[in-house]
mmCIF file of C-alpha atoms and ligand atoms in Angstrom:
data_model
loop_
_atom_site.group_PDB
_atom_site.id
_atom_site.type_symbol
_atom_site.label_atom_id
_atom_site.label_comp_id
_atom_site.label_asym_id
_atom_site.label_seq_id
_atom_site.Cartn_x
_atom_site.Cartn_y
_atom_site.Cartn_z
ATOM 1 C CA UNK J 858 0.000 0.000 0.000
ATOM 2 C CA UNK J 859 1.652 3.435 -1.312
ATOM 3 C CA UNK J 860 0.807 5.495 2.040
ATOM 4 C CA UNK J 861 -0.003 8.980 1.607
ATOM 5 C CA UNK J 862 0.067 10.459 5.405
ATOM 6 C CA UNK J 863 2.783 8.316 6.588
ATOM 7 C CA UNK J 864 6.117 8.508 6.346
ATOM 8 C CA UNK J 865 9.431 7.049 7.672
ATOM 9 C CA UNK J 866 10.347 5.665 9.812
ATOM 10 C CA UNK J 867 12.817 8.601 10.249
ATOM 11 C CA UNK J 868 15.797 8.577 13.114
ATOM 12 C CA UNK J 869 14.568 12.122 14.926
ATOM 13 C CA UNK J 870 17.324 13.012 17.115
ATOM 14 C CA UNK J 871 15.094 14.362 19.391
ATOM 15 C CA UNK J 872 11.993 11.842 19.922
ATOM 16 C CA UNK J 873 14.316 8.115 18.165
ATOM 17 C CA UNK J 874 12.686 6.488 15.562
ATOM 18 C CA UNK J 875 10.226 8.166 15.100
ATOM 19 C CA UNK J 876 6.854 7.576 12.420
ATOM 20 C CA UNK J 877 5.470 10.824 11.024
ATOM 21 C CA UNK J 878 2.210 11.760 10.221
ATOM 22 C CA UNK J 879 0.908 14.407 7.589
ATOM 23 C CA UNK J 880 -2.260 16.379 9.045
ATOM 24 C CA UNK J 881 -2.575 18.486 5.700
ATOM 25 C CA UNK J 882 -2.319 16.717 2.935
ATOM 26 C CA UNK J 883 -0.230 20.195 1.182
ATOM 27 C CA UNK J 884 1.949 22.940 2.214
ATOM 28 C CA UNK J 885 -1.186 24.810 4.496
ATOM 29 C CA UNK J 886 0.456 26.788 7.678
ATOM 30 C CA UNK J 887 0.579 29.793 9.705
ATOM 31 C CA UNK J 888 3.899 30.296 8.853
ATOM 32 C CA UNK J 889 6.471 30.317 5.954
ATOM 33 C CA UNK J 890 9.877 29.854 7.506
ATOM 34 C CA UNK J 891 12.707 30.397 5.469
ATOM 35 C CA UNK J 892 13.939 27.143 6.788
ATOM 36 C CA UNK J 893 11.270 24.993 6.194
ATOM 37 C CA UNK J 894 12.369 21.858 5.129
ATOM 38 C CA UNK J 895 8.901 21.042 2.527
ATOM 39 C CA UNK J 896 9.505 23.637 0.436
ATOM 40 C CA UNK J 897 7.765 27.310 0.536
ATOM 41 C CA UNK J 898 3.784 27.658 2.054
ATOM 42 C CA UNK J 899 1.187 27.604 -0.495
ATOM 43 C CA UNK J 900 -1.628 28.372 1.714
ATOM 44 C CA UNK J 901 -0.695 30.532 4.132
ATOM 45 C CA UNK J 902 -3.304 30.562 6.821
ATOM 46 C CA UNK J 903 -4.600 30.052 10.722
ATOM 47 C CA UNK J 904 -7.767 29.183 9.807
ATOM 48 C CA UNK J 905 -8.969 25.603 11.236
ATOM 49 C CA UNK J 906 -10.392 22.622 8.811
ATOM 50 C CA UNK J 907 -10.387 19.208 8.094
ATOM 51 C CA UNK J 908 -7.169 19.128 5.959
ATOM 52 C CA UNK J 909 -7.054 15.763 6.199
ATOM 53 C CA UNK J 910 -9.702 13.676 7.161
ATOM 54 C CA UNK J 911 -9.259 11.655 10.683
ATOM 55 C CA UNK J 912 -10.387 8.776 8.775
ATOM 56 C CA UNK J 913 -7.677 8.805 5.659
ATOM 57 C CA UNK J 914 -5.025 9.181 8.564
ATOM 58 C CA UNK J 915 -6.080 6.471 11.087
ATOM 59 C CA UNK J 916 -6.961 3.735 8.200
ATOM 60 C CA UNK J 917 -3.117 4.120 7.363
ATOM 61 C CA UNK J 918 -2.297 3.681 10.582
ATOM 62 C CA UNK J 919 -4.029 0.401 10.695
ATOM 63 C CA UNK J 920 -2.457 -0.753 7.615
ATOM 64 C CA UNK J 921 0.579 0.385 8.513
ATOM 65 C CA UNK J 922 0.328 -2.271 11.540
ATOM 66 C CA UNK J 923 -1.534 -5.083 9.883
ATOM 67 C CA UNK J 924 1.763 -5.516 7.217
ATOM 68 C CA UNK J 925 4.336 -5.443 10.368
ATOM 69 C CA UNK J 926 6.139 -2.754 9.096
ATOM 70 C CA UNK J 927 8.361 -1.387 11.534
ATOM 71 C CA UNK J 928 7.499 -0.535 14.656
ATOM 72 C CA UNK J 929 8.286 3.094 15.605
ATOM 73 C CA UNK J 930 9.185 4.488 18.944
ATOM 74 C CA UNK J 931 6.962 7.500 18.966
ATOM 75 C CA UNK J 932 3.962 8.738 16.329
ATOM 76 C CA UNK J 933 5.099 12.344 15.247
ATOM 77 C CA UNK J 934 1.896 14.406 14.147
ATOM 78 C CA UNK J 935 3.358 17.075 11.935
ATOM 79 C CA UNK J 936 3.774 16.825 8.175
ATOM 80 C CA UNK J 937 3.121 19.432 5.321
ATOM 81 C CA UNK J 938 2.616 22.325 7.783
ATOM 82 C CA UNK J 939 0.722 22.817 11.342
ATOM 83 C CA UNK J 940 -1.209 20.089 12.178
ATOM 84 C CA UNK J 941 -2.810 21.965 14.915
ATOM 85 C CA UNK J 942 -4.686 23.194 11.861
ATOM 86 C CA UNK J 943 -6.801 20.362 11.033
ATOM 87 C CA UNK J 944 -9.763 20.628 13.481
ATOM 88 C CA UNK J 945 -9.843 16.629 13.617
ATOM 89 C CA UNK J 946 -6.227 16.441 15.642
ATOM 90 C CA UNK J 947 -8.094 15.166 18.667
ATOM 91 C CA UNK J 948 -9.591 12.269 16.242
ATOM 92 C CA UNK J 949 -6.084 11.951 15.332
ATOM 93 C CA UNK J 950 -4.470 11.870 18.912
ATOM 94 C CA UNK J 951 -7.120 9.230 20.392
ATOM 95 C CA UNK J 952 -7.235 7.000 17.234
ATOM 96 C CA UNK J 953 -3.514 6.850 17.403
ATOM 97 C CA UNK J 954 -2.975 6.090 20.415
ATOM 98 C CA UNK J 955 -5.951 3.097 20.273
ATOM 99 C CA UNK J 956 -4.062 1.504 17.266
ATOM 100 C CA UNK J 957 -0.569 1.726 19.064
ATOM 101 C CA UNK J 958 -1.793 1.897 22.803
ATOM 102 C CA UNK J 959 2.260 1.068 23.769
ATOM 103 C CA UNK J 960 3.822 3.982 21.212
ATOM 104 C CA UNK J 961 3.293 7.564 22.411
ATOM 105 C CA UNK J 962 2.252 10.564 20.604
ATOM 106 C CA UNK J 963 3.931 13.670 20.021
ATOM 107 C CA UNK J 964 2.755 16.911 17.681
ATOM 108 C CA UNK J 965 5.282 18.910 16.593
ATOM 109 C CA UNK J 966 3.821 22.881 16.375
ATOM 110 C CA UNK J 967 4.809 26.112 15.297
ATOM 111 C CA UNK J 968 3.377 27.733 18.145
ATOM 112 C CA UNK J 969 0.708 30.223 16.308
ATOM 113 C CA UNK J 970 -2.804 28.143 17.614
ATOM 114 C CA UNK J 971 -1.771 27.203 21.273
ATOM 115 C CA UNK J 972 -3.423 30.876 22.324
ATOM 116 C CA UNK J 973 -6.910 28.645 21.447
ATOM 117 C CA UNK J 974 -8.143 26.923 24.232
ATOM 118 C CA UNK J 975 -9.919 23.734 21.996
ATOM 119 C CA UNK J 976 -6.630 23.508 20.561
ATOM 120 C CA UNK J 977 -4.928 22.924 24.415
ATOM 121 C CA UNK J 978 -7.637 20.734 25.104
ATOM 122 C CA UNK J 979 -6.601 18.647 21.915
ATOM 123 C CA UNK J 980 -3.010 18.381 22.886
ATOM 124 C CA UNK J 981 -3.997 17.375 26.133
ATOM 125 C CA UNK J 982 -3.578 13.400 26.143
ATOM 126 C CA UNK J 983 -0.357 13.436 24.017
ATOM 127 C CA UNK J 984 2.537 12.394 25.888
ATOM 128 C CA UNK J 985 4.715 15.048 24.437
ATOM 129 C CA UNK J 986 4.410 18.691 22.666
ATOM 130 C CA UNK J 987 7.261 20.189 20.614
ATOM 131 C CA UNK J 988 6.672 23.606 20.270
ATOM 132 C CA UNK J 989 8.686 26.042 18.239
ATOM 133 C CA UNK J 990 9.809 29.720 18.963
ATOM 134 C CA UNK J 991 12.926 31.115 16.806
ATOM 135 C CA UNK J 992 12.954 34.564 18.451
ATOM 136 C CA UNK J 993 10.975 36.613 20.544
ATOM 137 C CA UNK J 994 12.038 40.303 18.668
ATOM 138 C CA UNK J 995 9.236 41.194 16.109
ATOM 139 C CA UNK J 996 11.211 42.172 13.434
ATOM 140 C CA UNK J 997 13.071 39.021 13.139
ATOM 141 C CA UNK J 998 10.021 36.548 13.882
ATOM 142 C CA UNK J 999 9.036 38.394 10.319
ATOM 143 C CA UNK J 1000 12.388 37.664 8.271
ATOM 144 C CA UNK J 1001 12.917 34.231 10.006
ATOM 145 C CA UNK J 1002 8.693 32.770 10.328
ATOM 146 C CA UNK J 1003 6.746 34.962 8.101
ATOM 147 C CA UNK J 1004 3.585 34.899 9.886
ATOM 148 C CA UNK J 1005 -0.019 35.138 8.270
ATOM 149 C CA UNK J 1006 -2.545 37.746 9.257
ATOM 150 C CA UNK J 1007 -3.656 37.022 12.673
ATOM 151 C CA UNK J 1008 -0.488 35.499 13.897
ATOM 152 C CA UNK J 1009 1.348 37.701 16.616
ATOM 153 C CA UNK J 1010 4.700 37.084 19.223
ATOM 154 C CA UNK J 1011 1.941 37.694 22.061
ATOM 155 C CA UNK J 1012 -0.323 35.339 21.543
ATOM 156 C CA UNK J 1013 2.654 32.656 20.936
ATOM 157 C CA UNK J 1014 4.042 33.178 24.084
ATOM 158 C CA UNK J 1015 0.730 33.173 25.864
ATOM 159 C CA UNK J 1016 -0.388 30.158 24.376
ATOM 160 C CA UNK J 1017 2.806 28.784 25.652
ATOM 161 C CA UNK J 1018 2.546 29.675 28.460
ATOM 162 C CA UNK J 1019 -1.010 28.514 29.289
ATOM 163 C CA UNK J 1020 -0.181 25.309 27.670
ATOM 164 C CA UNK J 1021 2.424 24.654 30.002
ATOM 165 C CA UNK J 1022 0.199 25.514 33.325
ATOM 166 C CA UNK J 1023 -2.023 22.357 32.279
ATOM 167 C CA UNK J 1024 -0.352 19.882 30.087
ATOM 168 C CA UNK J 1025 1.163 17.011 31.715
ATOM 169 C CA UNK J 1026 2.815 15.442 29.148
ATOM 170 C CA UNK J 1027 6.471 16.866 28.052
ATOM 171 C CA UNK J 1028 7.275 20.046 26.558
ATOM 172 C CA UNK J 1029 10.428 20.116 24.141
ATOM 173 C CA UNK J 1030 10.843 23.368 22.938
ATOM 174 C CA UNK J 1031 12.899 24.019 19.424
ATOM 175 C CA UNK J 1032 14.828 27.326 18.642
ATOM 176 C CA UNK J 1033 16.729 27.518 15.384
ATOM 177 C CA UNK J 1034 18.927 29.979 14.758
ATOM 178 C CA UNK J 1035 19.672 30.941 11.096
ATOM 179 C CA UNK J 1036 23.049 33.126 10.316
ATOM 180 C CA UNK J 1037 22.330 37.248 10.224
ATOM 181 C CA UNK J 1038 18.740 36.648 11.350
ATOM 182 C CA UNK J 1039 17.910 35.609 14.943
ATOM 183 C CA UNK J 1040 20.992 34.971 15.918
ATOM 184 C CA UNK J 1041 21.273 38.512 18.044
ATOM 185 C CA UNK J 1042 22.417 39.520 21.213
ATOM 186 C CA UNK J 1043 18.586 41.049 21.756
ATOM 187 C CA UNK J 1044 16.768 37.474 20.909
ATOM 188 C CA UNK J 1045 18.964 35.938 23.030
ATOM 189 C CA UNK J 1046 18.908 37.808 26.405
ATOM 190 C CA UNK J 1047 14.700 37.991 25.390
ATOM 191 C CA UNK J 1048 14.768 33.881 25.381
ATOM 192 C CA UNK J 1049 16.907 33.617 28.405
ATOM 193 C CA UNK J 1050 14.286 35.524 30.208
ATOM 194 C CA UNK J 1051 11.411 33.927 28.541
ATOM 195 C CA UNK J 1052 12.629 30.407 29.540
ATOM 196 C CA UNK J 1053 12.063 30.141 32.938
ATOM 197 C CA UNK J 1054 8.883 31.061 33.003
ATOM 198 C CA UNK J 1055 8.050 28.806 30.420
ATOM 199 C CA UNK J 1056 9.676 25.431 32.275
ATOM 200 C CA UNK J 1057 10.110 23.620 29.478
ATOM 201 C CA UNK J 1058 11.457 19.917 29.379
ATOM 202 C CA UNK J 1059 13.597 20.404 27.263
ATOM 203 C CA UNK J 1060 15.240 23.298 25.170
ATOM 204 C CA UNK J 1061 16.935 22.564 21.969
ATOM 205 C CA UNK J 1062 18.544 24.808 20.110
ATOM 206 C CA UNK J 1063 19.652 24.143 16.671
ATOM 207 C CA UNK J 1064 20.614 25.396 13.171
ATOM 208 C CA UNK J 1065 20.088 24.077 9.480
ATOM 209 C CA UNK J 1066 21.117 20.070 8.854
ATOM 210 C CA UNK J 1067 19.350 19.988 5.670
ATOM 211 C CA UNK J 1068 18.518 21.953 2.332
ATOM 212 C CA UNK J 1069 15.799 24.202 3.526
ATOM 213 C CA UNK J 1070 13.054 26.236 1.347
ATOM 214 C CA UNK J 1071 15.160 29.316 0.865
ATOM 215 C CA UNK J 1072 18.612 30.099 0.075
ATOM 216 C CA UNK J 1073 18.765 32.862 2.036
ATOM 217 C CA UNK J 1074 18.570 30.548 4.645
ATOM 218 C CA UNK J 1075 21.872 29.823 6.588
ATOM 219 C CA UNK J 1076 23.027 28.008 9.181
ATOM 220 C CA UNK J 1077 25.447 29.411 12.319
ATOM 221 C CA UNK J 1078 29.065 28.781 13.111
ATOM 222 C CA UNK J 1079 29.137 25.980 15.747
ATOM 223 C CA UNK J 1080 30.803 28.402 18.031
ATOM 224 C CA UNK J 1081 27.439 30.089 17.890
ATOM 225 C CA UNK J 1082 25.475 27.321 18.519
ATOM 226 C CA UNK J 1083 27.462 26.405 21.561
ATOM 227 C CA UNK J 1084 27.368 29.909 23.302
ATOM 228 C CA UNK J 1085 23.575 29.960 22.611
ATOM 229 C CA UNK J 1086 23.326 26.041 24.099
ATOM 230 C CA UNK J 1087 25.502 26.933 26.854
ATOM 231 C CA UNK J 1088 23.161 30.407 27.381
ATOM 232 C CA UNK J 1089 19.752 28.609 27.116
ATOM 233 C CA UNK J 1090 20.233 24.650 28.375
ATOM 234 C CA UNK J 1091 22.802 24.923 30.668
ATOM 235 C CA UNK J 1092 24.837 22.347 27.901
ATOM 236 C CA UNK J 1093 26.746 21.985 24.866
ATOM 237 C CA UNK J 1094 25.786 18.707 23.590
ATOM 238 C CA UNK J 1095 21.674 18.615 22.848
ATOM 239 C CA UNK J 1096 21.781 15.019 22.601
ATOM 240 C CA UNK J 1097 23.424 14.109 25.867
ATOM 241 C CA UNK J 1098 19.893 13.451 27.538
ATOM 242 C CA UNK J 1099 18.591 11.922 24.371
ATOM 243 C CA UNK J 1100 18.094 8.518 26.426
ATOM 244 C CA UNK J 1101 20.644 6.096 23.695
ATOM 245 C CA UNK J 1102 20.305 3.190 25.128
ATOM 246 C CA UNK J 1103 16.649 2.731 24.064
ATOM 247 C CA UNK J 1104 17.277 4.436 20.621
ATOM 248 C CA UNK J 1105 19.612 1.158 20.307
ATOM 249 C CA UNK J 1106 17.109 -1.341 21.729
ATOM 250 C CA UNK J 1107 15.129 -0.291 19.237
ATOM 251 C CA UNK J 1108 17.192 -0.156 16.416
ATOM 252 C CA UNK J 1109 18.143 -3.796 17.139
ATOM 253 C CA UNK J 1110 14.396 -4.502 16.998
ATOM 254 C CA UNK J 1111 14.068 -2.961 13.781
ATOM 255 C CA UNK J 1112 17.215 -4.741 12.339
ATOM 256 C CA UNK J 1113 15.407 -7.639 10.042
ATOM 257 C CA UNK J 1114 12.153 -6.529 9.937
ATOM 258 C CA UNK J 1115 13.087 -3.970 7.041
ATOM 259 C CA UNK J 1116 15.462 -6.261 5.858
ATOM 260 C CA UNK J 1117 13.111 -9.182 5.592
ATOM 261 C CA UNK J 1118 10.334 -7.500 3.772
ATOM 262 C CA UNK J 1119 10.407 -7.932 -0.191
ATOM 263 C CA UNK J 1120 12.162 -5.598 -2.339
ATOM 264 C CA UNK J 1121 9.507 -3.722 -3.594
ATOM 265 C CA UNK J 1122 8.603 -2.887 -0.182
ATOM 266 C CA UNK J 1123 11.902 -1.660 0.855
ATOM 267 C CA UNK J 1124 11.757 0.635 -1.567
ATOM 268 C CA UNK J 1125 8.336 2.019 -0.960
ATOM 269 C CA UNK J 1126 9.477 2.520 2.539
ATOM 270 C CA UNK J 1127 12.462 4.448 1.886
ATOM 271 C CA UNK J 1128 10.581 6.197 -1.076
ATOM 272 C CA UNK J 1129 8.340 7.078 1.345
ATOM 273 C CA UNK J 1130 10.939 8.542 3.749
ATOM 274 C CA UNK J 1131 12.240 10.704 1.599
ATOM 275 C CA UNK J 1132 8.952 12.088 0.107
ATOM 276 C CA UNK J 1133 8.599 14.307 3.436
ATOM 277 C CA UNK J 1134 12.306 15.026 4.228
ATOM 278 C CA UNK J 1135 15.848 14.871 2.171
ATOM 279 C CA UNK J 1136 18.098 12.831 4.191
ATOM 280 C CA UNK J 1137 21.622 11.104 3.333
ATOM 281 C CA UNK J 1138 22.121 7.180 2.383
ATOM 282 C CA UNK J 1139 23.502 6.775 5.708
ATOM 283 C CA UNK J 1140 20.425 8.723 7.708
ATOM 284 C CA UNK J 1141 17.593 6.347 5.632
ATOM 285 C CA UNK J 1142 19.787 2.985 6.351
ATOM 286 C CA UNK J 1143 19.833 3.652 9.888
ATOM 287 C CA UNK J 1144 16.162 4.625 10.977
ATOM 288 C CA UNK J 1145 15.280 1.349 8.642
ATOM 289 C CA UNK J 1146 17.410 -0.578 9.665
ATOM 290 C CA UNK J 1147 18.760 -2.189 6.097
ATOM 291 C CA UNK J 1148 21.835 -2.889 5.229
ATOM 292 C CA UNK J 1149 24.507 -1.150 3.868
ATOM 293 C CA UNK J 1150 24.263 -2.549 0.401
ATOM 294 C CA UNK J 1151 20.544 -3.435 0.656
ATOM 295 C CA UNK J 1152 20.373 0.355 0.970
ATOM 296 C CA UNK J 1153 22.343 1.170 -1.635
ATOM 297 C CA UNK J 1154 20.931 -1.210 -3.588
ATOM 298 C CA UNK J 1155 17.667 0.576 -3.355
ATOM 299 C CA UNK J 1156 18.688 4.110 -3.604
ATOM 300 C CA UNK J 1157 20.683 3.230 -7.325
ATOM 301 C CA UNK J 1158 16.986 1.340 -8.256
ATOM 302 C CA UNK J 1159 15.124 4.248 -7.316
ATOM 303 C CA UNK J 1160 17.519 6.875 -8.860
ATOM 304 C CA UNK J 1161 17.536 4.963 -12.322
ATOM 305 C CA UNK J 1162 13.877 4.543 -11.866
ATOM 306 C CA UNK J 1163 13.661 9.104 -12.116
ATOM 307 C CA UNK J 1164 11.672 8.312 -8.511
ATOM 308 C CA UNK J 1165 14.522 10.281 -5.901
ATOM 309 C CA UNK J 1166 16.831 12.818 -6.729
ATOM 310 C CA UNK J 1167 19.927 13.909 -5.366
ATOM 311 C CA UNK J 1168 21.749 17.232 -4.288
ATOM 312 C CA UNK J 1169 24.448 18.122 -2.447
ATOM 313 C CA UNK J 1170 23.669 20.700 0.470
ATOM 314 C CA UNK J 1171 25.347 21.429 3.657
ATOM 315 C CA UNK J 1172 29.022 19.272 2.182
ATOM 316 C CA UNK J 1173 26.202 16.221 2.366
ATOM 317 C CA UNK J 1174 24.935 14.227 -0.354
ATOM 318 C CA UNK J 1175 20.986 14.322 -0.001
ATOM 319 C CA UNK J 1176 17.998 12.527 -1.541
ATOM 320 C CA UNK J 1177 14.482 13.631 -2.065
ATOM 321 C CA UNK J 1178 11.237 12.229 -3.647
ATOM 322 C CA UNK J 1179 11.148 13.302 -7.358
ATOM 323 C CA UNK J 1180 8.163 16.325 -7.739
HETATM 324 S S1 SF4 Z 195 6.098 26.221 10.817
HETATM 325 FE FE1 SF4 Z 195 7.055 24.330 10.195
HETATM 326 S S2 SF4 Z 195 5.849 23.618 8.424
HETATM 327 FE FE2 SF4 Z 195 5.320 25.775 8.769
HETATM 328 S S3 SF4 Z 195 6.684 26.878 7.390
HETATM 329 FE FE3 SF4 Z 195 7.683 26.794 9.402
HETATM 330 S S4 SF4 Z 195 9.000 24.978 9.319
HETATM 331 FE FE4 SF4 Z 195 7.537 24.815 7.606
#
């Protein structure tokens, strides 16, 4: 079955292996970071609807369990753009978690809806929330988000911050920093006092890995990225509570299960890994769990085939799903 709301397994390094979920269907959201890693928004927007229909979403999800494919770690609910967009994420949440009552649920957010209160009340029997917030000066949320009308820095951090004052699942927040735009002293000493009131879980603050939706997009110096880590979580290293031993466990689960299934199906599964993110040989082989030349194997079949293409980014060689 060719799934089209599920993809990966991808290797998050924040969540592990990690199964994501598409609650749009196309490139709908609030924002139009010049980041984003699925390309530019093409319907730029806070306004709430069925995107994509509970139904479509949780009938994959099904599937996805009746043909043993592997097992994921955690369900991400994110995709195309802002999930908290489609008005049937509670659906989503509940039916997920039936299917996979051992595998917890995560949404991954931009931030712009958790001011509305149904939208809390959604979010409320995930296990984890990943919220994002690049910078808390106006004029660079502009540059670095582009917001839609109706989107402000006030009712982010309010929604935030009522969020965290009932949720009692985990709250991993996200910064990324992109060269020449939020990178500044004044965004800095802004989030350092933001932070504590927030509580978070966990604070991770990043830069670019992969080709993003605008050039003008770059990523900071990693002596940036360590004064801003050492600023805001009190580390260097954001993966040093990333808890590896079960990330292994769970890779050695996965080891054979991708590797036993047919060809054909190896290669839907890495085609459809790589419809919703570019990643490197190495980064697909790893969250599958194939083998080195299985992998390969299936990346030169797939490249002859016109289905992925490649580009080098970042000094990486990445793939992506053919338009
Ligand atoms: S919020 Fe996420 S999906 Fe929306 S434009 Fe930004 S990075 Fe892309």
């Amino acid at each position: 079955m060719q799934f089209k709301t599920l993809y990966g397994p991808v290797r998050s390094g924040r969540l592990g292996l990690s199964l994501g979920v598409d609650l749009l269907g196309k490139r709908i959201c609030s924002l139009d970071c010049v980041y984003c890693e699925v390309g530019p928004t093409r319907v730029h927007t806070l306004e709430r609807r069925v995107y994509m229909p509970a139904r479509t979403i949780l009938e994959e999800l099904h599937s996805w369990k009746r043909q043993g494919l592997p097992k994921p770690e955690v369900i991400t609910l994110g995709g195309l753009g802002e999930p908290c967009l489609n008005t049937e994420l509670e659906e989503i949440i509940v039916g997920s978690r039936a299917i996979f009552p051992d595998i917890p649920v995560a949404v991954l957010t931009n931030s712009t809806l958790l001011h509305d209160p149904s939208v809390r009340r959604e979010l409320a029997t995930t296990q984890m929330v990943l919220p994002s917030l690049d910078t808390l000066v106006p004029e660079e949320f502009v540059r670095i988000n582009t917001p839609c009308s109706g989107v402000s820095l006030e009712n982010i951090t309010s929604g935030l911050l009522e969020l965290r004052s009932r949720y009692s699942g985990r709250i991993f927040l996200e910064i990324l920093l992109a060269r020449g735009i939020n990178d500044t002293p004044k965004n800095l000493t802004l989030l350092r006092d933001f932070l504590p009131k927030l509580g978070p879980d966990r604070v991770d603050v990043v830069t670019m890995t992969r080709p993003g939706a605008s050039p003008l997009a770059e990523a900071v110096d990693q002596r940036t990225l360590t004064a801003w880590r050492v600023e805001l979580q009190g580390t260097t290293d954001p993966k040093q509570d990333i808890e590896q031993p079960a990330a292994i466990q769970a890779q050695d689960q996965i080891q054979g299960v991708a590797q036993d299934l047919t060809t054909d199906a190896q290669r839907e599964l890495v085609l459809n890994s790589l419809r919703r993110r570019p990643q490197t040989i190495d980064q697909v082989r790893e969250a599958l769990g194939l083998g080195t030349e299985q992998t390969r194997a299936v990346f030169a079949d797939l490249t002859a085939q016109g289905a992925i293409q490649h580009a080098q980014e970042l000094g990486e060689d990445f793939f992506q799903a053919a338009p």
